[in-house]
XYZ file of C-alpha atoms in Angstrom:
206
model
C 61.995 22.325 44.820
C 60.042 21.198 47.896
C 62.589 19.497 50.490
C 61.597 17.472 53.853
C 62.678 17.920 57.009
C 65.052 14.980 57.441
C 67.012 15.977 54.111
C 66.745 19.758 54.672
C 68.777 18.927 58.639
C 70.815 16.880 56.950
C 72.303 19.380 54.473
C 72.837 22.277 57.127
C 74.687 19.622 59.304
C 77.270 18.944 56.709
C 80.994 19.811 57.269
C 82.432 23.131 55.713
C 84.797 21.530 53.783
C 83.377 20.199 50.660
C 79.962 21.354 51.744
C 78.562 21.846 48.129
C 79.594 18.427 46.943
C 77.847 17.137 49.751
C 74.920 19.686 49.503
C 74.948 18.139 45.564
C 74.500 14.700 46.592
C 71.959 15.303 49.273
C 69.685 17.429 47.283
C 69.652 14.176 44.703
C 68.993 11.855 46.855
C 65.947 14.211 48.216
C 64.969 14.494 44.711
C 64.949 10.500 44.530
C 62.762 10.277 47.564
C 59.860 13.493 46.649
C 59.566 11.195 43.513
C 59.046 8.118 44.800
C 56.146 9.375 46.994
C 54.900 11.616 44.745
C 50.965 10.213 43.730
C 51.069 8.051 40.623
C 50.219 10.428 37.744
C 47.273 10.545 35.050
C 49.237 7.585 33.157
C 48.347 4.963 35.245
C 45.948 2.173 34.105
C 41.998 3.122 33.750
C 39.726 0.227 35.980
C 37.538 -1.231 33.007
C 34.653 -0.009 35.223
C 35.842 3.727 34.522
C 36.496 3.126 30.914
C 33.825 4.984 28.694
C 33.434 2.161 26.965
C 32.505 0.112 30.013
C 29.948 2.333 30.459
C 27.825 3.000 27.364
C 25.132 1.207 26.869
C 25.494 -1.694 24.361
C 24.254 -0.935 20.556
C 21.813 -3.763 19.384
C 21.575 -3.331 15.800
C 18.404 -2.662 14.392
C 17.136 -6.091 12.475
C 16.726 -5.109 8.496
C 13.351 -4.371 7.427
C 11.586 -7.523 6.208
C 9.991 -7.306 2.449
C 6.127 -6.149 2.345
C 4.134 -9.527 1.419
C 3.349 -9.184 -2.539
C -0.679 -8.226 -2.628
C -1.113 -10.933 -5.003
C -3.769 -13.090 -4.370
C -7.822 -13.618 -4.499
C -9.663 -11.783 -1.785
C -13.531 -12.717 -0.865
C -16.163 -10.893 1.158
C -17.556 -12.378 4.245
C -20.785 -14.349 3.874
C -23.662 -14.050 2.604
C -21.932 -12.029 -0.106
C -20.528 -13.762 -2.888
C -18.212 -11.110 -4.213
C -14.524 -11.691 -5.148
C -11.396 -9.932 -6.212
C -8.071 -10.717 -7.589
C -5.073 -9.008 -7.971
C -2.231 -10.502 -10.463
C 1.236 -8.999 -11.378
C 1.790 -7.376 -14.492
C 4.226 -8.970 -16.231
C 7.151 -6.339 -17.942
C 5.440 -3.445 -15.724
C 7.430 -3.557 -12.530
C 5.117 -2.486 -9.589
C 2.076 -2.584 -11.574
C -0.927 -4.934 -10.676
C -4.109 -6.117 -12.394
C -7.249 -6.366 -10.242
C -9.893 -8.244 -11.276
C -13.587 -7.554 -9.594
C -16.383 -10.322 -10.024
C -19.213 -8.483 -7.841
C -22.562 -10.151 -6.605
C -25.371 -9.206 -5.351
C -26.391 -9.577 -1.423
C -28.784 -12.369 -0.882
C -30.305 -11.032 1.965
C -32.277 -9.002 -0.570
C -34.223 -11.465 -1.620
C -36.312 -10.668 -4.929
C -34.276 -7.678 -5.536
C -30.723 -9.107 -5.455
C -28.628 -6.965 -7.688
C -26.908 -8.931 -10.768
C -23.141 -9.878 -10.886
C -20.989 -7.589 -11.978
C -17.387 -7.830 -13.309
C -14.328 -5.092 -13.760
C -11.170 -4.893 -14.828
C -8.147 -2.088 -13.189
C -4.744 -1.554 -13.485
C -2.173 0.351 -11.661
C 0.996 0.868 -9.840
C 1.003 -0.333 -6.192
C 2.734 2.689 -3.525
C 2.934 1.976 -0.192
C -0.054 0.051 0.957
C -2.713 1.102 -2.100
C -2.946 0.434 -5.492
C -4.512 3.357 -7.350
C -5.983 1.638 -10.213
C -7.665 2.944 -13.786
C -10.526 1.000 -15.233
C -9.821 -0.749 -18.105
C -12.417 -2.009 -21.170
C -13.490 -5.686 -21.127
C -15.435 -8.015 -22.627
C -17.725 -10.938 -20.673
C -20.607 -12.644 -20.734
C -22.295 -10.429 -18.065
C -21.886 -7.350 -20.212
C -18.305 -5.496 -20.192
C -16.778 -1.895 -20.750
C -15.959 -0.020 -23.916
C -12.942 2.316 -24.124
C -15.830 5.082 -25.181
C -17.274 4.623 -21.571
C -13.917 5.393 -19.602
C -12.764 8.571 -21.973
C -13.150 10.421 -17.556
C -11.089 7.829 -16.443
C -12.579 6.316 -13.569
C -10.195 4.849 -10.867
C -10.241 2.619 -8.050
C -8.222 2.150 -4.786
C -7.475 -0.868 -3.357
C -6.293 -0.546 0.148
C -3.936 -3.422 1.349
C -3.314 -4.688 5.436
C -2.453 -7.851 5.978
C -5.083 -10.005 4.276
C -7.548 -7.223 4.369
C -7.825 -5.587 1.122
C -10.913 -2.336 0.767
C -12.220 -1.555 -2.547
C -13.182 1.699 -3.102
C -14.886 3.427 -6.323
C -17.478 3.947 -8.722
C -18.618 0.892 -10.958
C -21.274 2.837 -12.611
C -21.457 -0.028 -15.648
C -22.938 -2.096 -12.466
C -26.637 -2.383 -11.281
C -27.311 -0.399 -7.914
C -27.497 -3.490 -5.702
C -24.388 -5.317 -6.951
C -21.575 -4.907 -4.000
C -18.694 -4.198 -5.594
C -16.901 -1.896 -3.524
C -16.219 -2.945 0.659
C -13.739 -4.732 2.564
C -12.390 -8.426 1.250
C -10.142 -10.797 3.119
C -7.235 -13.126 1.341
C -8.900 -16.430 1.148
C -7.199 -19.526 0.059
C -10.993 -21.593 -1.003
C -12.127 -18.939 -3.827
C -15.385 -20.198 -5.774
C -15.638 -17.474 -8.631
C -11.601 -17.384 -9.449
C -11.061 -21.167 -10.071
C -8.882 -22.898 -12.185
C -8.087 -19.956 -14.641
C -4.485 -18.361 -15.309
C -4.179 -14.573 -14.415
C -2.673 -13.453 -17.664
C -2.835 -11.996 -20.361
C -7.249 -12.461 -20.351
C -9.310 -11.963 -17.157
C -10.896 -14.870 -15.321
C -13.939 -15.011 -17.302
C -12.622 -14.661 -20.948
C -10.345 -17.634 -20.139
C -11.277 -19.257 -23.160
């Protein structure tokens, strides 16, 4: 045990008689005093600025992921074309869309403006693309047989934002109908009017 000078004189100096009681007490009282200056120990009180708390940087939680808008809707090409899609929900099939395809010709072609064309395709919708089968139809521009999809043609339809792409073969069409290309949602459609999606396309309405 560690003593200081003034308590180590102090013992030494102490009368014979009854020298270890007094040696006792002194020693305590030396003990007393090397704790009271001893440094304050590791209990003492943390500053909040040297709390790890204090110092990590704060957690913003990340906002929850907002639904992706429902691709419903009639898309049109940018004029001169004419051409027009739709896609519609399929009722009881969860994730499953219709798309409906009324094609025209490009004006710009003058004399040799390719007919309209229409198709029908259904499929599930994953990610940003529905992958789409043909389907057989019936219209007064012609239509398709089940004989004449027995290869299963397909179609994508490519979704971002309001931009939907159609891509595929419509080999039931003439060569100068556009069919496939880029559409944009469009809230003024002038083939899709005034016709309920379900359960007949556009033009078989009646």
């Amino acid at each position: 045990m560690a003593l200081t000078g003034s308590c180590t004189r102090a013992a030494f100096a102490a009368p014979l008689i009854g020298a270890s009681c007094v040696l006792v007490l002194l020693l305590a009282a030396c003990e007393a005093r090397t704790q009271a200056v001893a440094p304050a120990d590791s209990g003492r009180a943390l500053d909040p600025s040297e709390s790890p708390q204090a110092s990590a940087p704060a957690q913003t939680p990340s906002p929850a992921s907002a639904p992706a808008p429902s691709p419903e809707g009639v898309y049109a090409m940018a004029a001169p074309l004419v051409s027009e899609l739709r896609v519609v929900a399929l009722p009881g099939r969860p994730g499953e869309y219709r798309i409906e395809v009324h094609g025209g010709g490009d004006p710009r072609d003058g004399a040799g403006v390719g007919a309209d064309c229409r198709a029908v395709a259904e499929g599930p919708l994953a990610g940003d693309r529905i992958d789409a089968a043909l389907q057989p139809f019936d219209s007064d521009l012609g239509g398709l047989e089940a004989g004449d999809l027995v290869d299963g043609p397909r179609v994508e339809l490519q979704l971002q934002g309001d931009t939907a792409r159609l891509q595929g073969a419509f080999a039931h069409c003439a060569m100068a109908t556009v069919m496939a290309g880029s559409y944009r949602r469009t809230a003024t459609p002038s083939l899709f009017l005034d016709c309920p999606p379900l359960p007949a396309a556009c033009w078989n309405r009646d």
